[in-house]
Short mmCIF file of N, CA, C and O in Angstrom, two decimals:
data_model
loop_
_atom_site.label_atom_id
_atom_site.label_comp_id
_atom_site.label_asym_id
_atom_site.label_seq_id
_atom_site.Cartn_x
_atom_site.Cartn_y
_atom_site.Cartn_z
N UNK A 1 -3.73 -17.55 2.01
CA UNK A 1 -4.84 -16.62 1.93
C UNK A 1 -4.77 -15.90 0.58
O UNK A 1 -3.81 -15.22 0.28
N UNK A 2 -5.79 -16.04 -0.22
CA UNK A 2 -5.84 -15.42 -1.53
C UNK A 2 -6.16 -13.93 -1.39
O UNK A 2 -6.62 -13.45 -0.36
N UNK A 3 -5.91 -13.19 -2.45
CA UNK A 3 -6.13 -11.74 -2.44
C UNK A 3 -7.60 -11.41 -2.22
O UNK A 3 -7.94 -10.46 -1.50
N UNK A 4 -8.50 -12.19 -2.80
CA UNK A 4 -9.92 -11.91 -2.64
C UNK A 4 -10.42 -12.18 -1.23
O UNK A 4 -11.47 -11.67 -0.83
N UNK A 5 -9.70 -12.98 -0.45
CA UNK A 5 -10.10 -13.23 0.93
C UNK A 5 -10.00 -11.97 1.78
O UNK A 5 -10.67 -11.85 2.80
N UNK A 6 -9.15 -11.02 1.38
CA UNK A 6 -9.01 -9.77 2.13
C UNK A 6 -10.30 -8.96 2.11
O UNK A 6 -10.53 -8.14 2.99
N UNK A 7 -11.12 -9.15 1.09
CA UNK A 7 -12.35 -8.38 0.95
C UNK A 7 -13.58 -9.16 1.41
O UNK A 7 -14.70 -8.74 1.19
N UNK A 8 -13.37 -10.28 2.06
CA UNK A 8 -14.47 -11.09 2.58
C UNK A 8 -15.04 -10.41 3.83
O UNK A 8 -14.32 -9.83 4.65
N UNK A 9 -16.36 -10.47 4.00
CA UNK A 9 -17.02 -9.84 5.14
C UNK A 9 -16.55 -10.42 6.47
O UNK A 9 -16.50 -9.71 7.47
N UNK A 10 -16.21 -11.69 6.48
CA UNK A 10 -15.75 -12.31 7.72
C UNK A 10 -14.42 -11.70 8.18
O UNK A 10 -14.12 -11.69 9.37
N UNK A 11 -13.64 -11.21 7.26
CA UNK A 11 -12.36 -10.60 7.59
C UNK A 11 -12.49 -9.10 7.84
O UNK A 11 -11.89 -8.56 8.76
N UNK A 12 -13.30 -8.43 7.02
CA UNK A 12 -13.40 -6.96 7.11
C UNK A 12 -14.09 -6.49 8.39
O UNK A 12 -13.70 -5.47 8.95
N UNK A 13 -15.09 -7.20 8.84
CA UNK A 13 -15.83 -6.75 10.02
C UNK A 13 -14.95 -6.65 11.26
O UNK A 13 -14.94 -5.61 11.93
N UNK A 14 -14.17 -7.69 11.61
CA UNK A 14 -13.29 -7.54 12.77
C UNK A 14 -12.24 -6.46 12.59
O UNK A 14 -11.88 -5.76 13.55
N UNK A 15 -11.75 -6.29 11.37
CA UNK A 15 -10.75 -5.23 11.12
C UNK A 15 -11.38 -3.86 11.33
O UNK A 15 -10.76 -2.97 11.93
N UNK A 16 -12.60 -3.67 10.86
CA UNK A 16 -13.29 -2.39 11.08
C UNK A 16 -13.50 -2.13 12.57
O UNK A 16 -13.33 -0.99 13.03
N UNK A 17 -13.86 -3.14 13.31
CA UNK A 17 -14.09 -2.98 14.75
C UNK A 17 -12.79 -2.61 15.46
O UNK A 17 -12.75 -1.68 16.27
N UNK A 18 -11.71 -3.33 15.17
CA UNK A 18 -10.41 -3.04 15.80
C UNK A 18 -9.94 -1.65 15.42
O UNK A 18 -9.44 -0.89 16.27
N UNK A 19 -10.09 -1.27 14.16
CA UNK A 19 -9.67 0.07 13.71
C UNK A 19 -10.46 1.16 14.44
O UNK A 19 -9.89 2.16 14.86
N UNK A 20 -11.74 0.95 14.63
CA UNK A 20 -12.56 1.94 15.34
C UNK A 20 -12.15 2.03 16.80
O UNK A 20 -12.04 3.14 17.35
N UNK A 21 -11.90 0.90 17.43
CA UNK A 21 -11.48 0.91 18.84
C UNK A 21 -10.15 1.63 19.01
O UNK A 21 -9.98 2.44 19.92
N UNK A 22 -9.19 1.35 18.13
CA UNK A 22 -7.88 2.01 18.23
C UNK A 22 -8.01 3.50 17.98
O UNK A 22 -7.36 4.32 18.65
N UNK A 23 -8.86 3.90 17.05
CA UNK A 23 -9.08 5.33 16.80
C UNK A 23 -9.68 6.01 18.02
O UNK A 23 -9.27 7.12 18.38
N UNK A 24 -10.62 5.35 18.67
CA UNK A 24 -11.22 5.91 19.88
C UNK A 24 -10.16 6.03 20.98
O UNK A 24 -10.10 7.04 21.70
N UNK A 25 -9.30 5.03 21.11
CA UNK A 25 -8.25 5.07 22.14
C UNK A 25 -7.26 6.20 21.86
O UNK A 25 -6.87 6.93 22.78
N UNK A 26 -6.85 6.36 20.61
CA UNK A 26 -5.92 7.44 20.26
C UNK A 26 -6.55 8.79 20.55
O UNK A 26 -5.91 9.68 21.13
N UNK A 27 -7.80 8.96 20.20
CA UNK A 27 -8.49 10.23 20.46
C UNK A 27 -8.64 10.47 21.96
O UNK A 27 -8.43 11.59 22.44
N UNK A 28 -8.95 9.43 22.71
CA UNK A 28 -9.08 9.57 24.17
C UNK A 28 -7.74 9.91 24.81
O UNK A 28 -7.67 10.75 25.72
N UNK A 29 -6.66 9.28 24.35
CA UNK A 29 -5.33 9.61 24.88
C UNK A 29 -4.96 11.05 24.56
O UNK A 29 -4.34 11.74 25.39
N UNK A 30 -5.32 11.49 23.37
CA UNK A 30 -5.01 12.87 22.98
C UNK A 30 -5.78 13.87 23.83
O UNK A 30 -5.25 14.91 24.21
N UNK A 31 -7.02 13.56 24.14
CA UNK A 31 -7.82 14.45 24.98
C UNK A 31 -7.32 14.39 26.43
O UNK A 31 -7.27 15.41 27.12
N UNK A 32 -6.92 13.20 26.90
CA UNK A 32 -6.40 13.06 28.26
C UNK A 32 -5.06 13.76 28.42
O UNK A 32 -4.64 14.05 29.54
N UNK A 33 -4.38 14.03 27.33
CA UNK A 33 -3.07 14.69 27.39
C UNK A 33 -3.17 16.12 27.91
O UNK A 33 -2.29 16.57 28.64
N UNK A 34 -4.23 16.83 27.57
CA UNK A 34 -4.32 18.26 27.89
C UNK A 34 -4.27 18.57 29.38
O UNK A 34 -3.52 19.45 29.79
N UNK A 35 -5.04 17.91 30.25
CA UNK A 35 -4.96 18.26 31.68
C UNK A 35 -3.78 17.63 32.42
O UNK A 35 -3.62 17.83 33.61
N UNK A 36 -2.94 16.85 31.73
CA UNK A 36 -1.83 16.15 32.37
C UNK A 36 -0.73 17.14 32.76
O UNK A 36 -0.40 18.03 31.98
N UNK A 37 -0.14 16.99 33.96
CA UNK A 37 0.97 17.87 34.34
C UNK A 37 2.15 17.72 33.39
O UNK A 37 2.51 16.62 33.00
N UNK A 38 2.73 18.82 33.01
CA UNK A 38 3.86 18.82 32.09
C UNK A 38 3.47 18.83 30.63
O UNK A 38 4.32 18.78 29.76
N UNK A 39 2.18 18.89 30.37
CA UNK A 39 1.71 18.89 28.98
C UNK A 39 1.97 20.25 28.34
O UNK A 39 1.71 21.29 28.93
N UNK A 40 2.50 20.21 27.14
CA UNK A 40 2.75 21.43 26.38
C UNK A 40 1.72 21.50 25.26
O UNK A 40 1.66 20.61 24.42
N UNK A 41 0.93 22.54 25.26
CA UNK A 41 -0.10 22.68 24.23
C UNK A 41 0.54 23.21 22.95
O UNK A 41 1.24 24.22 22.97
N UNK A 42 0.32 22.52 21.87
CA UNK A 42 0.85 22.94 20.57
C UNK A 42 -0.17 22.59 19.49
O UNK A 42 -1.20 21.98 19.76
N UNK A 43 0.15 22.96 18.28
CA UNK A 43 -0.79 22.72 17.18
C UNK A 43 -1.02 21.24 16.95
O UNK A 43 -2.14 20.81 16.67
N UNK A 44 0.03 20.45 17.04
CA UNK A 44 -0.14 19.02 16.79
C UNK A 44 -1.00 18.38 17.88
O UNK A 44 -1.78 17.48 17.62
N UNK A 45 -0.90 18.86 19.11
CA UNK A 45 -1.71 18.31 20.19
C UNK A 45 -3.19 18.63 19.99
O UNK A 45 -4.06 17.85 20.36
N UNK A 46 -3.46 19.79 19.41
CA UNK A 46 -4.84 20.16 19.12
C UNK A 46 -5.35 19.41 17.88
O UNK A 46 -6.53 19.11 17.77
N UNK A 47 -4.43 19.09 16.97
CA UNK A 47 -4.81 18.42 15.73
C UNK A 47 -5.22 16.95 15.96
O UNK A 47 -6.06 16.42 15.23
N UNK A 48 -4.66 16.32 16.97
CA UNK A 48 -4.88 14.88 17.17
C UNK A 48 -6.36 14.55 17.40
O UNK A 48 -6.90 13.67 16.71
N UNK A 49 -7.07 15.22 18.32
CA UNK A 49 -8.50 14.88 18.47
C UNK A 49 -9.32 15.18 17.21
O UNK A 49 -10.28 14.47 16.92
N UNK A 50 -8.91 16.20 16.47
CA UNK A 50 -9.63 16.54 15.24
C UNK A 50 -9.44 15.45 14.19
O UNK A 50 -10.40 15.03 13.53
N UNK A 51 -8.21 14.97 14.04
CA UNK A 51 -7.94 13.88 13.10
C UNK A 51 -8.67 12.61 13.55
O UNK A 51 -9.23 11.88 12.72
N UNK A 52 -8.70 12.37 14.85
CA UNK A 52 -9.43 11.21 15.36
C UNK A 52 -10.92 11.30 15.09
O UNK A 52 -11.55 10.33 14.68
N UNK A 53 -11.50 12.49 15.28
CA UNK A 53 -12.94 12.67 15.01
C UNK A 53 -13.23 12.51 13.52
O UNK A 53 -14.23 11.89 13.14
N UNK A 54 -12.35 13.05 12.68
CA UNK A 54 -12.52 12.89 11.24
C UNK A 54 -12.47 11.42 10.85
O UNK A 54 -13.28 10.94 10.05
N UNK A 55 -11.54 10.69 11.43
CA UNK A 55 -11.43 9.27 11.14
C UNK A 55 -12.66 8.51 11.60
O UNK A 55 -13.11 7.58 10.92
N UNK A 56 -13.20 8.88 12.74
CA UNK A 56 -14.41 8.21 13.23
C UNK A 56 -15.60 8.47 12.32
O UNK A 56 -16.42 7.57 12.08
N UNK A 57 -15.70 9.67 11.77
CA UNK A 57 -16.79 9.97 10.83
C UNK A 57 -16.62 9.14 9.56
O UNK A 57 -17.59 8.56 9.04
N UNK A 58 -15.40 9.06 9.05
CA UNK A 58 -15.14 8.27 7.84
C UNK A 58 -15.41 6.79 8.10
O UNK A 58 -16.01 6.09 7.28
N UNK A 59 -14.98 6.30 9.26
CA UNK A 59 -15.23 4.90 9.60
C UNK A 59 -16.71 4.62 9.78
O UNK A 59 -17.20 3.55 9.40
N UNK A 60 -17.44 5.58 10.33
CA UNK A 60 -18.90 5.41 10.46
C UNK A 60 -19.55 5.32 9.10
O UNK A 60 -20.44 4.48 8.88
N UNK A 61 -19.12 6.18 8.15
CA UNK A 61 -19.66 6.11 6.79
C UNK A 61 -19.38 4.74 6.17
O UNK A 61 -20.28 4.10 5.61
N UNK A 62 -18.14 4.30 6.27
CA UNK A 62 -17.79 3.02 5.66
C UNK A 62 -18.51 1.85 6.33
O UNK A 62 -18.97 0.93 5.66
N UNK A 63 -18.60 1.90 7.65
CA UNK A 63 -19.27 0.83 8.38
C UNK A 63 -20.76 0.78 8.04
O UNK A 63 -21.32 -0.29 7.78
N UNK A 64 -21.42 1.94 8.06
CA UNK A 64 -22.86 1.97 7.79
C UNK A 64 -23.18 1.55 6.36
O UNK A 64 -24.12 0.80 6.12
N UNK A 65 -22.41 2.05 5.38
CA UNK A 65 -22.70 1.70 3.99
C UNK A 65 -22.34 0.26 3.67
O UNK A 65 -22.86 -0.30 2.71
N UNK A 66 -21.48 -0.33 4.46
CA UNK A 66 -21.08 -1.72 4.22
C UNK A 66 -22.02 -2.72 4.88
O UNK A 66 -22.35 -3.75 4.30
N UNK A 67 -22.51 -2.42 6.09
CA UNK A 67 -23.21 -3.43 6.88
C UNK A 67 -24.68 -3.13 7.16
O UNK A 67 -25.39 -4.02 7.61
N UNK A 68 -25.14 -1.92 6.94
CA UNK A 68 -26.54 -1.57 7.21
C UNK A 68 -27.26 -1.43 5.87
O UNK A 68 -26.86 -0.62 5.03
N UNK A 69 -28.33 -2.19 5.69
CA UNK A 69 -28.99 -2.24 4.38
C UNK A 69 -29.63 -0.92 3.99
O UNK A 69 -29.73 -0.61 2.80
N UNK A 70 -30.06 -0.10 4.95
CA UNK A 70 -30.69 1.18 4.61
C UNK A 70 -29.69 2.17 3.99
O UNK A 70 -30.09 3.10 3.30
N UNK A 71 -28.42 1.98 4.25
CA UNK A 71 -27.41 2.92 3.77
C UNK A 71 -26.61 2.41 2.57
O UNK A 71 -25.71 3.09 2.11
N UNK A 72 -26.95 1.23 2.05
CA UNK A 72 -26.17 0.67 0.95
C UNK A 72 -26.30 1.47 -0.34
O UNK A 72 -25.43 1.37 -1.20
N UNK A 73 -27.34 2.26 -0.48
CA UNK A 73 -27.48 3.05 -1.71
C UNK A 73 -26.42 4.15 -1.80
O UNK A 73 -26.15 4.65 -2.88
N UNK A 74 -25.80 4.51 -0.67
CA UNK A 74 -24.73 5.52 -0.69
C UNK A 74 -23.35 4.89 -0.72
O UNK A 74 -22.35 5.59 -0.65
N UNK A 75 -23.28 3.59 -0.87
CA UNK A 75 -22.00 2.88 -0.89
C UNK A 75 -21.27 3.16 -2.20
O UNK A 75 -21.84 3.07 -3.28
N UNK A 76 -20.01 3.52 -2.08
CA UNK A 76 -19.19 3.80 -3.25
C UNK A 76 -17.78 3.30 -2.99
O UNK A 76 -17.10 3.76 -2.08
N UNK A 77 -17.34 2.33 -3.81
CA UNK A 77 -15.99 1.81 -3.65
C UNK A 77 -14.94 2.86 -3.99
O UNK A 77 -13.88 2.91 -3.36
N UNK A 78 -15.26 3.73 -4.94
CA UNK A 78 -14.33 4.80 -5.30
C UNK A 78 -14.19 5.79 -4.15
O UNK A 78 -13.07 6.22 -3.82
N UNK A 79 -15.30 6.14 -3.51
CA UNK A 79 -15.24 7.05 -2.36
C UNK A 79 -14.46 6.41 -1.21
O UNK A 79 -13.65 7.08 -0.56
N UNK A 80 -14.67 5.12 -0.98
CA UNK A 80 -13.92 4.43 0.07
C UNK A 80 -12.43 4.42 -0.23
O UNK A 80 -11.61 4.61 0.68
N UNK A 81 -12.05 4.20 -1.49
CA UNK A 81 -10.64 4.20 -1.86
C UNK A 81 -10.02 5.58 -1.64
O UNK A 81 -8.91 5.69 -1.09
N UNK A 82 -10.73 6.63 -2.03
CA UNK A 82 -10.22 7.99 -1.85
C UNK A 82 -10.10 8.32 -0.36
O UNK A 82 -9.08 8.86 0.09
N UNK A 83 -11.13 7.99 0.41
CA UNK A 83 -11.10 8.26 1.85
C UNK A 83 -9.98 7.49 2.54
O UNK A 83 -9.30 8.02 3.43
N UNK A 84 -9.76 6.24 2.14
CA UNK A 84 -8.69 5.45 2.76
C UNK A 84 -7.31 6.01 2.42
O UNK A 84 -6.41 6.00 3.27
N UNK A 85 -7.14 6.50 1.20
CA UNK A 85 -5.86 7.14 0.83
C UNK A 85 -5.64 8.42 1.63
O UNK A 85 -4.53 8.69 2.09
N UNK A 86 -6.70 9.21 1.82
CA UNK A 86 -6.57 10.43 2.61
C UNK A 86 -6.30 10.12 4.08
O UNK A 86 -5.57 10.86 4.75
N UNK A 87 -6.88 9.03 4.58
CA UNK A 87 -6.62 8.63 5.96
C UNK A 87 -5.13 8.38 6.19
O UNK A 87 -4.57 8.80 7.18
N UNK A 88 -4.51 7.68 5.25
CA UNK A 88 -3.08 7.39 5.38
C UNK A 88 -2.28 8.69 5.38
O UNK A 88 -1.35 8.86 6.18
N UNK A 89 -2.64 9.62 4.52
CA UNK A 89 -1.93 10.91 4.48
C UNK A 89 -2.09 11.69 5.78
O UNK A 89 -1.12 12.23 6.33
N UNK A 90 -3.31 11.77 6.30
CA UNK A 90 -3.54 12.51 7.53
C UNK A 90 -2.83 11.87 8.72
O UNK A 90 -2.22 12.57 9.53
N UNK A 91 -2.91 10.55 8.84
CA UNK A 91 -2.25 9.89 9.96
C UNK A 91 -0.74 9.97 9.83
O UNK A 91 -0.03 10.06 10.83
N UNK A 92 -0.22 9.94 8.61
CA UNK A 92 1.23 10.09 8.41
C UNK A 92 1.69 11.48 8.85
O UNK A 92 2.73 11.61 9.51
N UNK A 93 0.93 12.50 8.47
CA UNK A 93 1.27 13.86 8.89
C UNK A 93 1.20 13.98 10.41
O UNK A 93 2.09 14.57 11.04
N UNK A 94 0.18 13.42 11.00
CA UNK A 94 0.03 13.45 12.45
C UNK A 94 1.21 12.76 13.13
O UNK A 94 1.78 13.29 14.09
N UNK A 95 1.60 11.61 12.64
CA UNK A 95 2.69 10.86 13.25
C UNK A 95 4.01 11.62 13.12
O UNK A 95 4.79 11.72 14.08
N UNK A 96 4.26 12.19 11.95
CA UNK A 96 5.49 12.96 11.76
C UNK A 96 5.54 14.18 12.67
O UNK A 96 6.57 14.45 13.31
N UNK A 97 4.46 14.93 12.75
CA UNK A 97 4.42 16.11 13.60
C UNK A 97 4.52 15.74 15.08
O UNK A 97 5.19 16.44 15.86
N UNK A 98 3.87 14.68 15.48
CA UNK A 98 3.93 14.25 16.88
C UNK A 98 5.33 13.78 17.25
O UNK A 98 5.82 14.07 18.34
N UNK A 99 5.99 13.09 16.33
CA UNK A 99 7.36 12.66 16.58
C UNK A 99 8.27 13.86 16.78
O UNK A 99 9.10 13.88 17.71
N UNK A 100 8.14 14.87 15.92
CA UNK A 100 8.97 16.07 16.07
C UNK A 100 8.66 16.79 17.37
O UNK A 100 9.57 17.30 18.04
N UNK A 101 7.38 16.84 17.77
CA UNK A 101 7.02 17.49 19.03
C UNK A 101 7.56 16.71 20.23
O UNK A 101 8.01 17.31 21.21
N UNK A 102 7.53 15.38 20.15
CA UNK A 102 8.06 14.57 21.25
C UNK A 102 9.56 14.72 21.39
O UNK A 102 10.09 14.75 22.49
N UNK A 103 10.26 14.82 20.27
CA UNK A 103 11.71 14.98 20.31
C UNK A 103 12.07 16.36 20.85
O UNK A 103 13.02 16.51 21.62
N UNK A 104 11.31 17.39 20.47
CA UNK A 104 11.61 18.76 20.88
C UNK A 104 11.43 18.95 22.38
O UNK A 104 12.30 19.50 23.06
N UNK A 105 10.29 18.52 22.92
CA UNK A 105 10.03 18.72 24.35
C UNK A 105 9.05 17.66 24.82
O UNK A 105 7.90 17.64 24.41
N UNK A 106 9.53 16.81 25.72
CA UNK A 106 8.69 15.75 26.24
C UNK A 106 9.15 15.45 27.66
O UNK A 106 10.29 15.05 27.87
N UNK A 107 8.26 15.68 28.65
CA UNK A 107 8.63 15.40 30.02
C UNK A 107 7.40 15.05 30.86
O UNK A 107 6.29 15.43 30.53
N UNK A 108 7.65 14.31 31.90
CA UNK A 108 6.59 13.96 32.83
C UNK A 108 5.63 12.91 32.30
O UNK A 108 5.91 12.22 31.32
N UNK A 109 4.48 12.78 32.97
CA UNK A 109 3.49 11.79 32.53
C UNK A 109 2.92 12.08 31.15
O UNK A 109 2.50 11.18 30.44
N UNK A 110 2.94 13.35 30.76
CA UNK A 110 2.45 13.71 29.43
C UNK A 110 3.31 13.08 28.34
O UNK A 110 2.82 12.78 27.25
N UNK A 111 4.58 12.86 28.64
CA UNK A 111 5.48 12.26 27.66
C UNK A 111 5.05 10.82 27.35
O UNK A 111 5.03 10.40 26.20
N UNK A 112 4.69 10.07 28.39
CA UNK A 112 4.23 8.70 28.18
C UNK A 112 2.95 8.64 27.37
O UNK A 112 2.80 7.81 26.47
N UNK A 113 2.01 9.55 27.67
CA UNK A 113 0.77 9.61 26.88
C UNK A 113 1.06 9.95 25.43
O UNK A 113 0.46 9.40 24.51
N UNK A 114 1.99 10.87 25.24
CA UNK A 114 2.31 11.29 23.88
C UNK A 114 2.95 10.17 23.07
O UNK A 114 2.61 9.96 21.91
N UNK A 115 3.89 9.43 23.70
CA UNK A 115 4.51 8.32 22.98
C UNK A 115 3.52 7.17 22.76
O UNK A 115 3.59 6.48 21.74
N UNK A 116 2.59 6.96 23.68
CA UNK A 116 1.55 5.93 23.47
C UNK A 116 0.65 6.32 22.30
O UNK A 116 0.30 5.47 21.47
N UNK A 117 0.31 7.61 22.22
CA UNK A 117 -0.49 8.09 21.09
C UNK A 117 0.27 7.91 19.79
O UNK A 117 -0.29 7.51 18.77
N UNK A 118 1.57 8.18 19.83
CA UNK A 118 2.42 8.01 18.64
C UNK A 118 2.43 6.54 18.18
O UNK A 118 2.25 6.25 17.00
N UNK A 119 2.62 5.62 19.13
CA UNK A 119 2.65 4.20 18.78
C UNK A 119 1.35 3.68 18.21
O UNK A 119 1.32 2.95 17.22
N UNK A 120 0.24 4.08 18.82
CA UNK A 120 -1.06 3.66 18.31
C UNK A 120 -1.37 4.32 16.97
O UNK A 120 -2.03 3.72 16.11
N UNK A 121 -0.87 5.54 16.77
CA UNK A 121 -1.04 6.20 15.47
C UNK A 121 -0.32 5.45 14.36
O UNK A 121 -0.82 5.35 13.24
N UNK A 122 0.86 4.92 14.67
CA UNK A 122 1.58 4.11 13.68
C UNK A 122 0.76 2.87 13.36
O UNK A 122 0.69 2.44 12.20
N UNK A 123 0.15 2.28 14.38
CA UNK A 123 -0.70 1.11 14.14
C UNK A 123 -1.90 1.43 13.27
O UNK A 123 -2.34 0.59 12.48
N UNK A 124 -2.43 2.62 13.38
CA UNK A 124 -3.57 3.00 12.53
C UNK A 124 -3.16 3.26 11.09
O UNK A 124 -3.95 3.12 10.18
N UNK A 125 -1.94 3.71 10.92
CA UNK A 125 -1.50 4.02 9.57
C UNK A 125 -1.40 2.74 8.79
O UNK A 125 -1.76 2.55 7.73
#
């Protein structure tokens, strides 16, 4: 597979779809964490749905400007590169903070949700 094949529409479309689905799952797990017995509310737990929503907005921008002809005038490769770099930074911070929170206090069914969110977050990074 050549380097230019990575930017082919046949490859990017399924990757965008999978990335969006995983982001939705991570956000849903984070929201499902709050009413779970044994859940400890902390800043990182509140940050997860916000980071997920931010990622969904960025993915919507990239998806619409890439695949919908009415939005191609707002397409910017430089903006996409900057947004993708920021995504890695935000998800890295989220993963690090979630790992520290899981190590500090994790019990009950909320612990499983938290570790599942952590694993899927690594996949998004």
